[in-house]
Amino acid sequence: MAEQQNLKMPAHVAIILDGNGRWAKSKGMPRNYGHVQGAKTVETICEEAYKMGISYLTVYAFSTENWNRPKDEVDALMKLLRNYLKTCLTTAKKNRMCVRIIGDKSRLDPDIQRRIEELEESTRENDGLHFQIALNYGGRDEIRRACQKIAEKVKSGELDPESVTEEQIGNALDMRGIPDPDLLIRTCNEQRISNFLLWESAYTEFYFTPVAWPDFSKEELQKAVKAYNHRDRRYGRIEEE
C-alpha cells in the first residue's frame, strides 16, 4: 500500500482487452466463455482503478472490424453486451460511475441503443470514475465522422476552413471533453494499437503484458502503473514538470 501511495497515478488509462478467446481455448472452453469472464474482469478493474486514484478508464470492447468475426460469435457478443449494459447500470449507481459509450452507435440494434441512452443519461451527473466503453469503434472511423461534422459546418458557412484548429477537431471526436490517455495497456502480448484512439494517443505511454484479459488483476494494473512511473514523460521534447 505504501508503494502505491508513492506512485503518480495516470489520470486516464485506456485498455485494449485482448486474449479472451485464446484464454478460453487454453482451458478447453468455447471462445464465448472467455468473453463472459472478460466482462467480469472489466467490473473488477473499474472498481480497482477508482480505488487507486485513476479518474478516467476507457476500454476497447468491440471494434468496427469485429463485425467480421463468425456470426455466432458476434451474436454471442451482442447478447453479452445487452446483459452487461444492465449490470453496468446497477454498478454505476452503486459506485457513482459516469459512463459514456464511444463509437458509431447507429449500427447497433435499436434495443441496445436505447439501453446505451438510458445508461448515459442516468449516470451523466455521477462524480466517480469516468468510464468510457468503445463499441463499434475505430480510430479512423472516429476521425472520419469528426471530419464530416466539420465539413458540414464549412458547407453551411458556419466555419471558415482556414480557421479549423486541433481543438475544434478534438471537440468533434467521440472523446470530446475527456483528457487524452496517459497510459494505454494491451493484454495478451500483442504490441499494436489496432485502430484505437489514434488521435488521442499521440503522446500516450504504452504498456504491453503477456497476461490475457480474463486474468488481468489489480496486481497487473499496479504493475502497469509502476512501469508508467518509470517513464520520462515528454511532450515535444519538453519534460513534464
PDB file of C-alpha atoms in Angstrom:
ATOM      1  CA  MET A   1       0.000   0.000   0.000  1.00  0.00           C
ATOM      2  CA  ALA A   2       2.829   2.402   0.892  1.00  0.00           C
ATOM      3  CA  GLU A   3       4.455   1.795  -2.502  1.00  0.00           C
ATOM      4  CA  GLN A   4       1.180   2.564  -4.260  1.00  0.00           C
ATOM      5  CA  GLN A   5       0.854   5.843  -2.349  1.00  0.00           C
ATOM      6  CA  ASN A   6       4.240   6.915  -3.718  1.00  0.00           C
ATOM      7  CA  LEU A   7       3.192   6.297  -7.313  1.00  0.00           C
ATOM      8  CA  LYS A   8       1.991   9.082  -9.554  1.00  0.00           C
ATOM      9  CA  MET A   9      -1.347   7.898 -10.918  1.00  0.00           C
ATOM     10  CA  PRO A  10      -2.146   8.441 -14.578  1.00  0.00           C
ATOM     11  CA  ALA A  11      -5.364  10.448 -14.788  1.00  0.00           C
ATOM     12  CA  HIS A  12      -6.609   8.426 -17.755  1.00  0.00           C
ATOM     13  CA  VAL A  13      -5.883   4.774 -18.531  1.00  0.00           C
ATOM     14  CA  ALA A  14      -7.050   3.103 -21.752  1.00  0.00           C
ATOM     15  CA  ILE A  15      -7.055  -0.670 -22.187  1.00  0.00           C
ATOM     16  CA  ILE A  16      -7.264  -2.942 -25.224  1.00  0.00           C
ATOM     17  CA  LEU A  17      -8.959  -6.054 -23.848  1.00  0.00           C
ATOM     18  CA  ASP A  18      -7.178  -8.833 -25.711  1.00  0.00           C
ATOM     19  CA  GLY A  19      -6.957 -12.581 -25.272  1.00  0.00           C
ATOM     20  CA  ASN A  20     -10.453 -13.642 -24.196  1.00  0.00           C
ATOM     21  CA  GLY A  21     -10.753 -16.276 -26.921  1.00  0.00           C
ATOM     22  CA  ARG A  22      -7.224 -17.623 -26.536  1.00  0.00           C
ATOM     23  CA  TRP A  23      -7.635 -17.778 -22.758  1.00  0.00           C
ATOM     24  CA  ALA A  24     -10.813 -19.834 -23.151  1.00  0.00           C
ATOM     25  CA  LYS A  25      -9.208 -22.129 -25.725  1.00  0.00           C
ATOM     26  CA  SER A  26      -6.284 -22.789 -23.380  1.00  0.00           C
ATOM     27  CA  LYS A  27      -8.816 -24.101 -20.863  1.00  0.00           C
ATOM     28  CA  GLY A  28     -10.672 -26.230 -23.388  1.00  0.00           C
ATOM     29  CA  MET A  29     -13.663 -23.893 -23.342  1.00  0.00           C
ATOM     30  CA  PRO A  30     -15.506 -22.073 -26.169  1.00  0.00           C
ATOM     31  CA  ARG A  31     -14.454 -18.508 -27.048  1.00  0.00           C
ATOM     32  CA  ASN A  32     -17.686 -17.087 -25.645  1.00  0.00           C
ATOM     33  CA  TYR A  33     -16.706 -18.360 -22.192  1.00  0.00           C
ATOM     34  CA  GLY A  34     -13.646 -16.114 -22.422  1.00  0.00           C
ATOM     35  CA  HIS A  35     -15.784 -13.099 -23.302  1.00  0.00           C
ATOM     36  CA  VAL A  36     -18.038 -13.729 -20.293  1.00  0.00           C
ATOM     37  CA  GLN A  37     -15.043 -13.922 -17.962  1.00  0.00           C
ATOM     38  CA  GLY A  38     -13.554 -10.850 -19.621  1.00  0.00           C
ATOM     39  CA  ALA A  39     -16.709  -8.860 -18.832  1.00  0.00           C
ATOM     40  CA  LYS A  40     -16.321  -9.802 -15.169  1.00  0.00           C
ATOM     41  CA  THR A  41     -12.728  -8.567 -15.264  1.00  0.00           C
ATOM     42  CA  VAL A  42     -13.946  -5.202 -16.579  1.00  0.00           C
ATOM     43  CA  GLU A  43     -16.106  -4.778 -13.478  1.00  0.00           C
ATOM     44  CA  THR A  44     -13.186  -5.651 -11.194  1.00  0.00           C
ATOM     45  CA  ILE A  45     -10.750  -3.281 -12.894  1.00  0.00           C
ATOM     46  CA  CYS A  46     -13.253  -0.405 -12.869  1.00  0.00           C
ATOM     47  CA  GLU A  47     -13.502  -0.706  -9.102  1.00  0.00           C
ATOM     48  CA  GLU A  48      -9.759  -1.127  -8.551  1.00  0.00           C
ATOM     49  CA  ALA A  49      -8.830   1.729 -10.903  1.00  0.00           C
ATOM     50  CA  TYR A  50     -11.013   4.152  -8.990  1.00  0.00           C
ATOM     51  CA  LYS A  51      -9.635   2.960  -5.644  1.00  0.00           C
ATOM     52  CA  MET A  52      -6.121   3.590  -6.959  1.00  0.00           C
ATOM     53  CA  GLY A  53      -6.970   7.172  -7.865  1.00  0.00           C
ATOM     54  CA  ILE A  54      -7.430   6.825 -11.636  1.00  0.00           C
ATOM     55  CA  SER A  55     -10.126   9.248 -12.809  1.00  0.00           C
ATOM     56  CA  TYR A  56     -10.776   8.030 -16.363  1.00  0.00           C
ATOM     57  CA  LEU A  57     -10.818   4.491 -17.743  1.00  0.00           C
ATOM     58  CA  THR A  58     -11.522   3.666 -21.390  1.00  0.00           C
ATOM     59  CA  VAL A  59     -11.837   0.091 -22.668  1.00  0.00           C
ATOM     60  CA  TYR A  60     -11.888  -1.224 -26.236  1.00  0.00           C
ATOM     61  CA  ALA A  61     -14.816  -3.639 -26.140  1.00  0.00           C
ATOM     62  CA  PHE A  62     -15.950  -4.052 -29.765  1.00  0.00           C
ATOM     63  CA  SER A  63     -14.210  -2.611 -32.808  1.00  0.00           C
ATOM     64  CA  THR A  64     -15.568  -1.757 -36.254  1.00  0.00           C
ATOM     65  CA  GLU A  65     -13.533  -4.734 -37.516  1.00  0.00           C
ATOM     66  CA  ASN A  66     -15.101  -7.165 -35.034  1.00  0.00           C
ATOM     67  CA  TRP A  67     -18.183  -7.457 -37.273  1.00  0.00           C
ATOM     68  CA  ASN A  68     -16.002  -9.663 -39.489  1.00  0.00           C
ATOM     69  CA  ARG A  69     -15.878 -12.383 -36.837  1.00  0.00           C
ATOM     70  CA  PRO A  70     -18.085 -15.501 -37.243  1.00  0.00           C
ATOM     71  CA  LYS A  71     -21.777 -14.639 -36.927  1.00  0.00           C
ATOM     72  CA  ASP A  72     -22.347 -16.891 -33.931  1.00  0.00           C
ATOM     73  CA  GLU A  73     -19.529 -15.167 -32.043  1.00  0.00           C
ATOM     74  CA  VAL A  74     -20.843 -11.693 -32.932  1.00  0.00           C
ATOM     75  CA  ASP A  75     -24.357 -12.714 -31.843  1.00  0.00           C
ATOM     76  CA  ALA A  76     -22.980 -14.021 -28.557  1.00  0.00           C
ATOM     77  CA  LEU A  77     -21.065 -10.780 -28.017  1.00  0.00           C
ATOM     78  CA  MET A  78     -24.211  -8.730 -28.629  1.00  0.00           C
ATOM     79  CA  LYS A  79     -26.128 -10.894 -26.118  1.00  0.00           C
ATOM     80  CA  LEU A  80     -23.327 -10.405 -23.612  1.00  0.00           C
ATOM     81  CA  LEU A  81     -23.394  -6.665 -24.295  1.00  0.00           C
ATOM     82  CA  ARG A  82     -27.119  -6.485 -23.553  1.00  0.00           C
ATOM     83  CA  ASN A  83     -26.598  -8.225 -20.220  1.00  0.00           C
ATOM     84  CA  TYR A  84     -23.539  -6.132 -19.402  1.00  0.00           C
ATOM     85  CA  LEU A  85     -25.354  -2.840 -20.014  1.00  0.00           C
ATOM     86  CA  LYS A  86     -27.918  -3.877 -17.380  1.00  0.00           C
ATOM     87  CA  THR A  87     -25.177  -4.838 -14.934  1.00  0.00           C
ATOM     88  CA  CYS A  88     -23.244  -1.661 -15.661  1.00  0.00           C
ATOM     89  CA  LEU A  89     -26.288   0.456 -14.855  1.00  0.00           C
ATOM     90  CA  THR A  90     -26.551  -1.163 -11.417  1.00  0.00           C
ATOM     91  CA  THR A  91     -22.804  -0.901 -10.795  1.00  0.00           C
ATOM     92  CA  ALA A  92     -22.716   2.725 -11.912  1.00  0.00           C
ATOM     93  CA  LYS A  93     -25.476   3.686  -9.480  1.00  0.00           C
ATOM     94  CA  LYS A  94     -23.687   1.896  -6.659  1.00  0.00           C
ATOM     95  CA  ASN A  95     -20.248   3.382  -7.379  1.00  0.00           C
ATOM     96  CA  ARG A  96     -21.332   6.800  -8.776  1.00  0.00           C
ATOM     97  CA  MET A  97     -19.670   5.887 -12.096  1.00  0.00           C
ATOM     98  CA  CYS A  98     -20.185   8.178 -15.095  1.00  0.00           C
ATOM     99  CA  VAL A  99     -20.450   6.060 -18.254  1.00  0.00           C
ATOM    100  CA  ARG A 100     -20.059   7.132 -21.870  1.00  0.00           C
ATOM    101  CA  ILE A 101     -20.218   4.902 -24.947  1.00  0.00           C
ATOM    102  CA  ILE A 102     -17.922   5.940 -27.801  1.00  0.00           C
ATOM    103  CA  GLY A 103     -18.103   4.708 -31.372  1.00  0.00           C
ATOM    104  CA  ASP A 104     -20.757   4.652 -34.090  1.00  0.00           C
ATOM    105  CA  LYS A 105     -23.855   3.501 -32.232  1.00  0.00           C
ATOM    106  CA  SER A 106     -26.058   3.629 -35.346  1.00  0.00           C
ATOM    107  CA  ARG A 107     -25.133   0.082 -36.411  1.00  0.00           C
ATOM    108  CA  LEU A 108     -26.132  -1.416 -33.074  1.00  0.00           C
ATOM    109  CA  ASP A 109     -29.632  -2.867 -32.668  1.00  0.00           C
ATOM    110  CA  PRO A 110     -32.305  -0.374 -31.533  1.00  0.00           C
ATOM    111  CA  ASP A 111     -32.763  -2.036 -28.130  1.00  0.00           C
ATOM    112  CA  ILE A 112     -29.030  -1.766 -27.457  1.00  0.00           C
ATOM    113  CA  GLN A 113     -29.082   1.895 -28.494  1.00  0.00           C
ATOM    114  CA  ARG A 114     -31.942   2.521 -26.035  1.00  0.00           C
ATOM    115  CA  ARG A 115     -30.049   0.835 -23.216  1.00  0.00           C
ATOM    116  CA  ILE A 116     -26.972   2.905 -24.002  1.00  0.00           C
ATOM    117  CA  GLU A 117     -29.023   6.102 -23.923  1.00  0.00           C
ATOM    118  CA  GLU A 118     -30.538   5.125 -20.583  1.00  0.00           C
ATOM    119  CA  LEU A 119     -27.126   4.267 -19.144  1.00  0.00           C
ATOM    120  CA  GLU A 120     -25.502   7.503 -20.276  1.00  0.00           C
ATOM    121  CA  GLU A 121     -28.408   9.692 -19.168  1.00  0.00           C
ATOM    122  CA  SER A 122     -28.783   8.104 -15.745  1.00  0.00           C
ATOM    123  CA  THR A 123     -25.048   8.311 -14.942  1.00  0.00           C
ATOM    124  CA  ARG A 124     -24.283  11.710 -16.502  1.00  0.00           C
ATOM    125  CA  GLU A 125     -24.068  13.576 -13.193  1.00  0.00           C
ATOM    126  CA  ASN A 126     -22.161  10.888 -11.285  1.00  0.00           C
ATOM    127  CA  ASP A 127     -18.880  12.048  -9.772  1.00  0.00           C
ATOM    128  CA  GLY A 128     -16.994   8.751  -9.516  1.00  0.00           C
ATOM    129  CA  LEU A 129     -14.913   7.019 -12.174  1.00  0.00           C
ATOM    130  CA  HIS A 130     -15.436   8.297 -15.720  1.00  0.00           C
ATOM    131  CA  PHE A 131     -15.794   5.077 -17.677  1.00  0.00           C
ATOM    132  CA  GLN A 132     -15.761   5.045 -21.487  1.00  0.00           C
ATOM    133  CA  ILE A 133     -16.694   1.897 -23.416  1.00  0.00           C
ATOM    134  CA  ALA A 134     -15.692   1.730 -27.092  1.00  0.00           C
ATOM    135  CA  LEU A 135     -18.434  -0.097 -29.052  1.00  0.00           C
ATOM    136  CA  ASN A 136     -18.409  -0.373 -32.838  1.00  0.00           C
ATOM    137  CA  TYR A 137     -15.418   1.914 -32.517  1.00  0.00           C
ATOM    138  CA  GLY A 138     -12.472   2.520 -34.812  1.00  0.00           C
ATOM    139  CA  GLY A 139      -9.991   5.364 -34.530  1.00  0.00           C
ATOM    140  CA  ARG A 140     -10.064   6.091 -38.246  1.00  0.00           C
ATOM    141  CA  ASP A 141     -13.861   5.987 -38.254  1.00  0.00           C
ATOM    142  CA  GLU A 142     -13.966   8.407 -35.313  1.00  0.00           C
ATOM    143  CA  ILE A 143     -11.747  10.858 -37.201  1.00  0.00           C
ATOM    144  CA  ARG A 144     -13.799  10.372 -40.388  1.00  0.00           C
ATOM    145  CA  ARG A 145     -17.025  11.201 -38.572  1.00  0.00           C
ATOM    146  CA  ALA A 146     -15.385  14.227 -36.941  1.00  0.00           C
ATOM    147  CA  CYS A 147     -14.273  15.459 -40.378  1.00  0.00           C
ATOM    148  CA  GLN A 148     -17.836  15.096 -41.654  1.00  0.00           C
ATOM    149  CA  LYS A 149     -19.138  17.276 -38.810  1.00  0.00           C
ATOM    150  CA  ILE A 150     -16.558  19.947 -39.545  1.00  0.00           C
ATOM    151  CA  ALA A 151     -17.205  19.740 -43.306  1.00  0.00           C
ATOM    152  CA  GLU A 152     -20.911  20.328 -42.683  1.00  0.00           C
ATOM    153  CA  LYS A 153     -20.103  23.480 -40.716  1.00  0.00           C
ATOM    154  CA  VAL A 154     -17.830  24.680 -43.518  1.00  0.00           C
ATOM    155  CA  LYS A 155     -20.514  23.934 -46.130  1.00  0.00           C
ATOM    156  CA  SER A 156     -23.127  25.896 -44.193  1.00  0.00           C
ATOM    157  CA  GLY A 157     -20.777  28.855 -43.834  1.00  0.00           C
ATOM    158  CA  GLU A 158     -20.631  28.444 -40.062  1.00  0.00           C
ATOM    159  CA  LEU A 159     -16.896  27.740 -40.168  1.00  0.00           C
ATOM    160  CA  ASP A 160     -14.034  29.098 -42.270  1.00  0.00           C
ATOM    161  CA  PRO A 161     -11.749  26.257 -43.480  1.00  0.00           C
ATOM    162  CA  GLU A 162      -8.707  28.385 -42.681  1.00  0.00           C
ATOM    163  CA  SER A 163      -9.760  28.662 -39.049  1.00  0.00           C
ATOM    164  CA  VAL A 164     -10.032  24.924 -38.280  1.00  0.00           C
ATOM    165  CA  THR A 165      -7.912  24.168 -35.209  1.00  0.00           C
ATOM    166  CA  GLU A 166      -6.813  20.999 -33.431  1.00  0.00           C
ATOM    167  CA  GLU A 167      -9.150  21.979 -30.603  1.00  0.00           C
ATOM    168  CA  GLN A 168     -12.118  22.102 -32.981  1.00  0.00           C
ATOM    169  CA  ILE A 169     -11.220  18.681 -34.355  1.00  0.00           C
ATOM    170  CA  GLY A 170     -10.926  17.337 -30.815  1.00  0.00           C
ATOM    171  CA  ASN A 171     -14.343  18.728 -29.951  1.00  0.00           C
ATOM    172  CA  ALA A 172     -15.855  16.831 -32.901  1.00  0.00           C
ATOM    173  CA  LEU A 173     -14.480  13.488 -31.711  1.00  0.00           C
ATOM    174  CA  ASP A 174     -16.294  10.912 -29.579  1.00  0.00           C
ATOM    175  CA  MET A 175     -13.834  11.586 -26.740  1.00  0.00           C
ATOM    176  CA  ARG A 176     -14.504  15.339 -26.575  1.00  0.00           C
ATOM    177  CA  GLY A 177     -14.182  16.738 -23.091  1.00  0.00           C
ATOM    178  CA  ILE A 178     -12.130  13.775 -21.871  1.00  0.00           C
ATOM    179  CA  PRO A 179      -8.372  14.172 -21.320  1.00  0.00           C
ATOM    180  CA  ASP A 180      -6.118  12.160 -23.608  1.00  0.00           C
ATOM    181  CA  PRO A 181      -4.983   8.840 -22.109  1.00  0.00           C
ATOM    182  CA  ASP A 182      -1.708   8.952 -20.192  1.00  0.00           C
ATOM    183  CA  LEU A 183      -1.288   5.193 -20.331  1.00  0.00           C
ATOM    184  CA  LEU A 184      -2.562   2.588 -22.791  1.00  0.00           C
ATOM    185  CA  ILE A 185      -2.417  -1.077 -21.773  1.00  0.00           C
ATOM    186  CA  ARG A 186      -2.748  -4.010 -24.148  1.00  0.00           C
ATOM    187  CA  THR A 187      -3.046  -7.528 -22.804  1.00  0.00           C
ATOM    188  CA  CYS A 188      -2.075 -10.958 -24.192  1.00  0.00           C
ATOM    189  CA  ASN A 189       1.294  -9.829 -25.569  1.00  0.00           C
ATOM    190  CA  GLU A 190       0.028  -8.126 -28.740  1.00  0.00           C
ATOM    191  CA  GLN A 191       2.059  -4.998 -29.470  1.00  0.00           C
ATOM    192  CA  ARG A 192      -0.084  -2.794 -31.696  1.00  0.00           C
ATOM    193  CA  ILE A 193      -2.907  -0.327 -31.074  1.00  0.00           C
ATOM    194  CA  SER A 194      -5.369  -1.798 -33.601  1.00  0.00           C
ATOM    195  CA  ASN A 195      -7.100   1.427 -34.648  1.00  0.00           C
ATOM    196  CA  PHE A 196      -7.791   2.528 -31.053  1.00  0.00           C
ATOM    197  CA  LEU A 197      -7.771   6.214 -30.028  1.00  0.00           C
ATOM    198  CA  LEU A 198      -5.492   7.217 -32.902  1.00  0.00           C
ATOM    199  CA  TRP A 199      -5.918  10.959 -32.391  1.00  0.00           C
ATOM    200  CA  GLU A 200      -5.964  10.859 -28.601  1.00  0.00           C
ATOM    201  CA  SER A 201      -2.893   8.637 -28.093  1.00  0.00           C
ATOM    202  CA  ALA A 202      -0.362  10.952 -29.779  1.00  0.00           C
ATOM    203  CA  TYR A 203       1.604  11.292 -26.504  1.00  0.00           C
ATOM    204  CA  THR A 204       0.353   8.242 -24.635  1.00  0.00           C
ATOM    205  CA  GLU A 205       2.689   5.789 -22.913  1.00  0.00           C
ATOM    206  CA  PHE A 206       2.200   2.152 -23.963  1.00  0.00           C
ATOM    207  CA  TYR A 207       2.394  -0.932 -21.771  1.00  0.00           C
ATOM    208  CA  PHE A 208       2.159  -4.474 -23.154  1.00  0.00           C
ATOM    209  CA  THR A 209       1.668  -7.534 -20.977  1.00  0.00           C
ATOM    210  CA  PRO A 210       1.506 -11.262 -21.811  1.00  0.00           C
ATOM    211  CA  VAL A 211      -1.383 -11.673 -19.363  1.00  0.00           C
ATOM    212  CA  ALA A 212      -4.689 -12.429 -21.104  1.00  0.00           C
ATOM    213  CA  TRP A 213      -7.530 -10.082 -20.223  1.00  0.00           C
ATOM    214  CA  PRO A 214      -9.581 -12.549 -18.112  1.00  0.00           C
ATOM    215  CA  ASP A 215      -6.512 -12.985 -15.868  1.00  0.00           C
ATOM    216  CA  PHE A 216      -5.779  -9.254 -15.615  1.00  0.00           C
ATOM    217  CA  SER A 217      -5.993  -8.271 -11.950  1.00  0.00           C
ATOM    218  CA  LYS A 218      -5.455  -5.397  -9.550  1.00  0.00           C
ATOM    219  CA  GLU A 219      -1.839  -6.505  -9.223  1.00  0.00           C
ATOM    220  CA  GLU A 220      -1.366  -6.400 -13.008  1.00  0.00           C
ATOM    221  CA  LEU A 221      -2.851  -2.901 -13.145  1.00  0.00           C
ATOM    222  CA  GLN A 222      -0.440  -1.825 -10.412  1.00  0.00           C
ATOM    223  CA  LYS A 223       2.474  -3.258 -12.435  1.00  0.00           C
ATOM    224  CA  ALA A 224       1.397  -1.186 -15.427  1.00  0.00           C
ATOM    225  CA  VAL A 225       1.153   1.980 -13.352  1.00  0.00           C
ATOM    226  CA  LYS A 226       4.549   1.275 -11.783  1.00  0.00           C
ATOM    227  CA  ALA A 227       6.084   0.925 -15.252  1.00  0.00           C
ATOM    228  CA  TYR A 228       4.386   4.189 -16.249  1.00  0.00           C
ATOM    229  CA  ASN A 229       6.086   5.888 -13.292  1.00  0.00           C
ATOM    230  CA  HIS A 230       9.483   4.839 -14.637  1.00  0.00           C
ATOM    231  CA  ARG A 231       8.881   6.602 -17.964  1.00  0.00           C
ATOM    232  CA  ASP A 232      10.356  10.013 -18.668  1.00  0.00           C
ATOM    233  CA  ARG A 233       7.214  11.797 -19.822  1.00  0.00           C
ATOM    234  CA  ARG A 234       7.963  14.293 -22.603  1.00  0.00           C
ATOM    235  CA  TYR A 235       5.781  16.392 -24.843  1.00  0.00           C
ATOM    236  CA  GLY A 236       7.591  17.754 -27.869  1.00  0.00           C
ATOM    237  CA  ARG A 237      10.869  17.019 -26.031  1.00  0.00           C
ATOM    238  CA  ILE A 238       9.818  19.279 -23.138  1.00  0.00           C
ATOM    239  CA  GLU A 239       9.961  17.469 -19.815  1.00  0.00           C
ATOM    240  CA  GLU A 240       6.777  17.392 -17.800  1.00  0.00           C
ATOM    241  CA  GLU A 241       7.155  19.393 -14.589  1.00  0.00           C
TER     242      GLU A 241
END
